[in-house]
XYZ file of C-alpha atoms in Angstrom:
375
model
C 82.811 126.750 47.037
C 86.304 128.450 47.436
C 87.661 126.430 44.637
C 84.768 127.173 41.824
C 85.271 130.883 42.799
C 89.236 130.805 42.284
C 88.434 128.943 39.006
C 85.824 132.143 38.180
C 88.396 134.190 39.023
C 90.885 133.089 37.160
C 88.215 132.889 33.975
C 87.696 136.636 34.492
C 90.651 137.631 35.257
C 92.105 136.315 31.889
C 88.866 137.029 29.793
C 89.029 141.046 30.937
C 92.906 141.078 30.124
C 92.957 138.764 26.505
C 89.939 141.568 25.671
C 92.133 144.504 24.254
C 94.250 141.976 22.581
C 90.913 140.503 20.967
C 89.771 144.114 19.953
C 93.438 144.811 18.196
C 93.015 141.444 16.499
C 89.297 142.491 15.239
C 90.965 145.712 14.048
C 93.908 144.339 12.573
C 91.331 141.279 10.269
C 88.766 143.437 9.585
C 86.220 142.021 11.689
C 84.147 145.098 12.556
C 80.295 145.933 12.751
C 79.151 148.249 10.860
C 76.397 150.118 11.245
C 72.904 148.794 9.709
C 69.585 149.617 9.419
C 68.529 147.061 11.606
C 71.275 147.713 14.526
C 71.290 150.194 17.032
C 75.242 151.026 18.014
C 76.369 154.540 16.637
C 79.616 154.080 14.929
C 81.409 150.483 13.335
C 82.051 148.372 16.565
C 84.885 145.594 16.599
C 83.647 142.357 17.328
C 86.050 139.003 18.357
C 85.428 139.163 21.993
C 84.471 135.362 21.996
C 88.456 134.835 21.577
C 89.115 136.098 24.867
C 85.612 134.897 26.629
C 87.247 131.484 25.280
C 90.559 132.417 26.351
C 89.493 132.408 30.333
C 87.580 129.358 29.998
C 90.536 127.284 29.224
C 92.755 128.684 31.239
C 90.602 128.357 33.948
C 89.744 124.596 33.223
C 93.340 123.715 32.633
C 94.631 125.731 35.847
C 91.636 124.188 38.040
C 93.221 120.943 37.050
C 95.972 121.653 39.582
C 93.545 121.483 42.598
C 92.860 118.585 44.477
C 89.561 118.933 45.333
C 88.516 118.373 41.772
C 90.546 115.014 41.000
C 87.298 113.163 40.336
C 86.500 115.348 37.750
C 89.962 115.257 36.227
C 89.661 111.286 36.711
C 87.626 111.322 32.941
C 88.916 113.812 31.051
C 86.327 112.723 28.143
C 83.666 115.043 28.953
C 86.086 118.033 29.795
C 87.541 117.138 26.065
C 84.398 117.198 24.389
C 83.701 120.771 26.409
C 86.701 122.370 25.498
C 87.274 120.611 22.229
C 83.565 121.729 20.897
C 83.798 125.322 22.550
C 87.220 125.446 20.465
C 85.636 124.255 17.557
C 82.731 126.895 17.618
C 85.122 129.842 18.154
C 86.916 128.920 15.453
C 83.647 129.036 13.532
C 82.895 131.975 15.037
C 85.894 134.120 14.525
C 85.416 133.064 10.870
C 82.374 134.103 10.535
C 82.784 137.719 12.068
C 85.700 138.348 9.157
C 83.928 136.870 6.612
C 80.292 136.670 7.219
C 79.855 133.069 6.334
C 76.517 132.076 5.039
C 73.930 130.339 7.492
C 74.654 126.979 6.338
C 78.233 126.607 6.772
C 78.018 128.117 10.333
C 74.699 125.282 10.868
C 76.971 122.551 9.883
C 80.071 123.480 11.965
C 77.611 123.629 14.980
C 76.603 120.390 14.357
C 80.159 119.181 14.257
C 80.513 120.609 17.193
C 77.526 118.778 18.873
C 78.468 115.545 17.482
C 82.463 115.763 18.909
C 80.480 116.200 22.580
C 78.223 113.882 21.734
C 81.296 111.246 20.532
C 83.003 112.353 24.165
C 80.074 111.061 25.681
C 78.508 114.056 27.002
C 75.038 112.719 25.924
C 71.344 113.728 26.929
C 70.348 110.511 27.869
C 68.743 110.008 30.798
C 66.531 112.000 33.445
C 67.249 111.197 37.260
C 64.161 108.500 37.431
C 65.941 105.985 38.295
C 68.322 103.611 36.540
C 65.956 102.965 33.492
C 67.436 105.704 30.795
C 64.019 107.302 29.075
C 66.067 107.467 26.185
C 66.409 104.292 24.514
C 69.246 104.404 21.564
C 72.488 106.237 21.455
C 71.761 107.540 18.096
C 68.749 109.588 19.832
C 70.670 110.551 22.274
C 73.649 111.638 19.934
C 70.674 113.262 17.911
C 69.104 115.477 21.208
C 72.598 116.554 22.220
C 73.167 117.912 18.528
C 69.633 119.444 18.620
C 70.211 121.017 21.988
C 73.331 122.328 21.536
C 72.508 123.938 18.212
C 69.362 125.272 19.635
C 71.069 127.139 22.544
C 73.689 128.588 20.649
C 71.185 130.315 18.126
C 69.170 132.017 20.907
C 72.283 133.731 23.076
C 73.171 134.767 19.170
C 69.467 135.930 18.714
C 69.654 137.828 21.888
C 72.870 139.304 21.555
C 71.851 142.541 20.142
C 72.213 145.406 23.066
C 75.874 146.611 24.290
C 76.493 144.548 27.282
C 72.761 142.037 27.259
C 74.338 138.351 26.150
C 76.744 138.379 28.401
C 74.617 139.873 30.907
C 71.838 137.428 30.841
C 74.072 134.531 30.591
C 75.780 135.828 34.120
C 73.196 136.383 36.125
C 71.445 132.915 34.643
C 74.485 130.952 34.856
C 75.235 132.263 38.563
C 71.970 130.741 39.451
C 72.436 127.357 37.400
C 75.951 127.363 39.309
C 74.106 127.509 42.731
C 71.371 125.305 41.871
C 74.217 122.665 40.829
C 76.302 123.257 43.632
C 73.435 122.956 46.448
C 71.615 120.277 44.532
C 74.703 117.554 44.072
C 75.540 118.810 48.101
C 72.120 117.402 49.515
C 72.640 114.186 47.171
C 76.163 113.404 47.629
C 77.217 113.891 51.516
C 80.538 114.050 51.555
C 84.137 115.802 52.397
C 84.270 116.395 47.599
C 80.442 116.181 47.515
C 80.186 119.028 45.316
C 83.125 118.051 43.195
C 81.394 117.905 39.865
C 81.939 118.880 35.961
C 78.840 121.097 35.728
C 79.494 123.720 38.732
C 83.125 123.503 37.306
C 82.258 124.661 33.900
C 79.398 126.691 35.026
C 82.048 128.710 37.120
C 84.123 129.377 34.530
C 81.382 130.660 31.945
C 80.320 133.079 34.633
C 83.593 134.375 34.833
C 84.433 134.973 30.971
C 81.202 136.601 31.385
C 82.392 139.152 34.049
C 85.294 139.472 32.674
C 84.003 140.717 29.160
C 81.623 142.535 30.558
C 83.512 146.124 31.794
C 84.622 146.569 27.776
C 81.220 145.204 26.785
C 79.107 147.446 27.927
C 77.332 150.327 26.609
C 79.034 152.047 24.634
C 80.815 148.886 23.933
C 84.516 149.415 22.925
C 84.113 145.299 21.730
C 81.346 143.179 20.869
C 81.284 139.433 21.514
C 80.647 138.446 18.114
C 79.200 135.420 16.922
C 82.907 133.892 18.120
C 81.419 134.886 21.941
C 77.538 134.079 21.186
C 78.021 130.543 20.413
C 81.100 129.760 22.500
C 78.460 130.632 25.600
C 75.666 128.904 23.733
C 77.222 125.660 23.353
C 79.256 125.794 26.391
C 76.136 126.841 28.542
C 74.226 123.654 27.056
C 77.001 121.314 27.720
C 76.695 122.456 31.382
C 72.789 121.363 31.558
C 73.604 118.192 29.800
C 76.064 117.111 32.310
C 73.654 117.880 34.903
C 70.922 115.302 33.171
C 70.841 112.124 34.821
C 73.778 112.684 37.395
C 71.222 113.153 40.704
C 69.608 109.886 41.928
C 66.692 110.998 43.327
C 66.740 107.883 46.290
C 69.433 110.614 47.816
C 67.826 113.845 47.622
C 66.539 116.008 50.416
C 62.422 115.548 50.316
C 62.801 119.432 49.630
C 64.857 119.332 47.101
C 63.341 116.654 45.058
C 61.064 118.257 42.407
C 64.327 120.604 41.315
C 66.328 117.179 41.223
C 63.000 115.681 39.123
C 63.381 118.079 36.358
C 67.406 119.465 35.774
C 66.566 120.558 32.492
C 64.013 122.922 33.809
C 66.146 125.525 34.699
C 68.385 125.806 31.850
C 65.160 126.494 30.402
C 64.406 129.012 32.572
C 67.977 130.967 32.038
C 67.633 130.816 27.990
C 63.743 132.124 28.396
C 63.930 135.077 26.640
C 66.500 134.241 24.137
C 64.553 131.056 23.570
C 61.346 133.429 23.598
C 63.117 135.880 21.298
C 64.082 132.947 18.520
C 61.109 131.423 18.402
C 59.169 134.751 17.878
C 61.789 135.592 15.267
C 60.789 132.564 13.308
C 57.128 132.207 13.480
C 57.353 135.975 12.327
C 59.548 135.677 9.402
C 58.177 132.436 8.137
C 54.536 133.883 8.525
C 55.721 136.673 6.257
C 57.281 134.382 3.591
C 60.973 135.115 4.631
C 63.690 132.999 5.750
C 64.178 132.137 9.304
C 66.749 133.731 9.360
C 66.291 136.894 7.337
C 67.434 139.957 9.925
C 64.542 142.555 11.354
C 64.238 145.147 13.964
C 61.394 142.966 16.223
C 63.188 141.019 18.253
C 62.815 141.663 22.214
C 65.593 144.596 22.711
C 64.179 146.343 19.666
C 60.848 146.097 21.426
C 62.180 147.846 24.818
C 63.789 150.263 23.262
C 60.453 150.986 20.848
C 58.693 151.009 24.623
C 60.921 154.325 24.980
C 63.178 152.543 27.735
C 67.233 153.900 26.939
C 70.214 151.779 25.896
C 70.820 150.897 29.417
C 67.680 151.004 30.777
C 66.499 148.341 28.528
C 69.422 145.858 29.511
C 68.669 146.221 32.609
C 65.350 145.255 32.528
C 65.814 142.441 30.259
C 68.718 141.169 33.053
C 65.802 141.655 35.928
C 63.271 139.066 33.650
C 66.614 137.115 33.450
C 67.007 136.819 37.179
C 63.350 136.561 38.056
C 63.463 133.162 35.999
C 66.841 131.667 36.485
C 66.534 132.477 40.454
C 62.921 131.823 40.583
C 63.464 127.969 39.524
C 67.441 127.369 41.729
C 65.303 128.605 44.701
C 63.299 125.432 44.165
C 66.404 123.703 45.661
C 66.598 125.545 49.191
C 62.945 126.512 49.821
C 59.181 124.826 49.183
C 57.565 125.553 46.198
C 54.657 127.833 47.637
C 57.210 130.605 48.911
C 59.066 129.954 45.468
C 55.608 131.001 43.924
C 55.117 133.586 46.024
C 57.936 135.775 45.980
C 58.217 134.541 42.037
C 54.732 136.313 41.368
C 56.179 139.245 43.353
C 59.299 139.819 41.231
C 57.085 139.231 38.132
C 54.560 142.070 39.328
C 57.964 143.929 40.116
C 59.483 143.384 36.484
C 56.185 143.755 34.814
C 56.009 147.511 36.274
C 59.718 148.575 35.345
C 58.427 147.207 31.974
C 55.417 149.450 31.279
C 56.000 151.646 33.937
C 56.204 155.156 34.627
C 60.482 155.036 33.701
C 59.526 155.029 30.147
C 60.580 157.736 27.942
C 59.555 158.914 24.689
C 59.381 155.714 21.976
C 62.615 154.994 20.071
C 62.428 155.269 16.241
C 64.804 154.394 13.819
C 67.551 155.438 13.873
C 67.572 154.464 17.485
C 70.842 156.085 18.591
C 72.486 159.099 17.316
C 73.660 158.871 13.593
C 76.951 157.581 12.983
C 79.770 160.424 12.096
């Protein structure tokens, strides 16, 4: 455990000090929000965080490479090139497209690339831990589901990425649980002095950290946001994590506890992306029903909604982080404890977040504009 927190510090540590530089860089291109109908920050915001979120990944995953406990992980540097090569690769799209605004197609097929060099690194979804029989039976589906899922997650943290401080958030608190549910899971199957020597907790630990790290300049009122440079960097690097996980637990060697959890390893990525997943798929159903493009830009998505509810800036990220952490925690707990008191103190924290919801803390509904007008 001491050596995936080092590597998260190191992530932080690096993302919270390449930040300024990021924001002088923003200034310097031109790659600033400005204010629009449909957004709710107060004055033009610089965006280009993802550089430096990016920035304490790799020097986390190239520093890490320098410990001994994680040889075996170092022993096929395929995977860790398709991670880091793909992240790059989105960045780069990313930091594009926040000084030019590229159109929705060029960014689509440079996330694609993207999924297919992991997918070429062999960093496939390809099997579930069943056994030895893969459930997936050609490597072009595979290549195909790894594309699809990659793409998929990187549009929903963009999607959600609309409140000073909630992207980064979510993906935090979710990826803190994904790390622990990795961590204990690959413990109970792998007994052993390195038994929790694996890619996934590696990289999960060092997306938690960028995440911390941008945090203290991200939040409200951001001095930086993340950008789409940030949103898909997390995205895609968040996704790789979960694919890693898929197929790696032989269920012959896991606890009797912890077997459902070790059943289904896609289930809580699921459960850490809920509401940006939720928030996407509204997003579309809504704009196609009104004859509009997917991806034609609104004021309905799930952070518009809280703050409509009369909930504050903060307020409303906070909440949002407390669905995040009923979910993500809710489903790692399945790994330590039976799956009655999971569903017990799970409909507990629901009741819980339901009530700060549409509670008495609400204040007077936010109309447009939602903060004060800009200078």
């Amino acid at each position: 455990m001491r050596v995936y927190l080092l590597a998260l510090l190191i992530s932080a540590t690096v993302a919270y000090l390449m930040t300024p530089l990021a924001r002088w860089c923003a200034l310097r291109w031109g790659a600033i929000t400005a204010v629009r109908s449909r957004d709710v920050h107060a004055i033009p915001t610089p965006r280009l965080g993802g550089m430096a979120m990016f920035a304490g990944i790799l020097v986390a995953i190239v520093m890490a490479s320098r410990l001994p406990f994680l040889d075996s992980v170092y022993s096929n540097p395929r995977p860790l090139i398709g991670i880091v090569g793909g992240a790059a690769i989105v960045c780069a799209l990313g930091v594009a497209d926040d000084i030019w605004d590229l159109d929705w197609l060029t960014k689509l097929m440079g996330q694609v690339l993207a999924g297919g060099f992991l997918a070429w690194q062999g960093v496939l979804v390809y099997q579930l831990p069943t056994g030895s029989i893969p459930i997936i039976g050609s490597t072009r589906m595979a290549m195909f589901l790894t594309v699809l899922t990659v793409v998929i997650a990187m549009n929903a943290v963009n999607f959600v990425d609309g409140l000073d401080g909630l992207a980064a958030g979510v993906l935090a608190i979710g990826g803190t649980a994904f790390f622990l549910y990795a961590y204990l899971l690959t413990e109970g199957a792998n007994p052993g002095a390195y038994a929790n020597a694996n890619l996934a907790t590696l990289v999960l630990a060092v997306l938690v950290g960028a995440c911390v790290g941008f945090l203290p300049h991200n939040v409200y009122p951001a001095r930086i946001f993340m950008g789409d440079s940030g949103a898909m960097v997390l995205g895609f690097v968040f996704s790789a994590a979960a694919i890693v996980v898929t197929g790696q637990i032989d269920p012959e060697q896991v606890l009797e506890r912890q077997r459902f959890p070790a059943f289904l390893p896609m289930l809580l990525p699921f459960a850490v992306l809920l509401l940006p997943l939720l928030d996407m798929g509204l997003a579309i159903v809504r704009r196609v029903g009104a004859g509009k493009s997917p991806f034609h830009p609104d004021r309905m998505h799930l952070h518009h909604r809280m703050l409509q509810l009369g909930h504050s800036h903060r307020r409303a990220v906070v909440i949002l982080y407390v669905w995040t952490a009923v979910f993500a925690f809710g489903v790692a707990a399945l790994v330590r404890w039976s799956t009655t008191v999971v569903l017990i103190a799970f409909g507990a924290a629901v009741v819980a977040a339901t009530l700060l919801t549409l509670g008495p803390l609400r204040g007077r509904a936010a109309t447009p504009p939602l903060e004060a007008a800009a200078p």
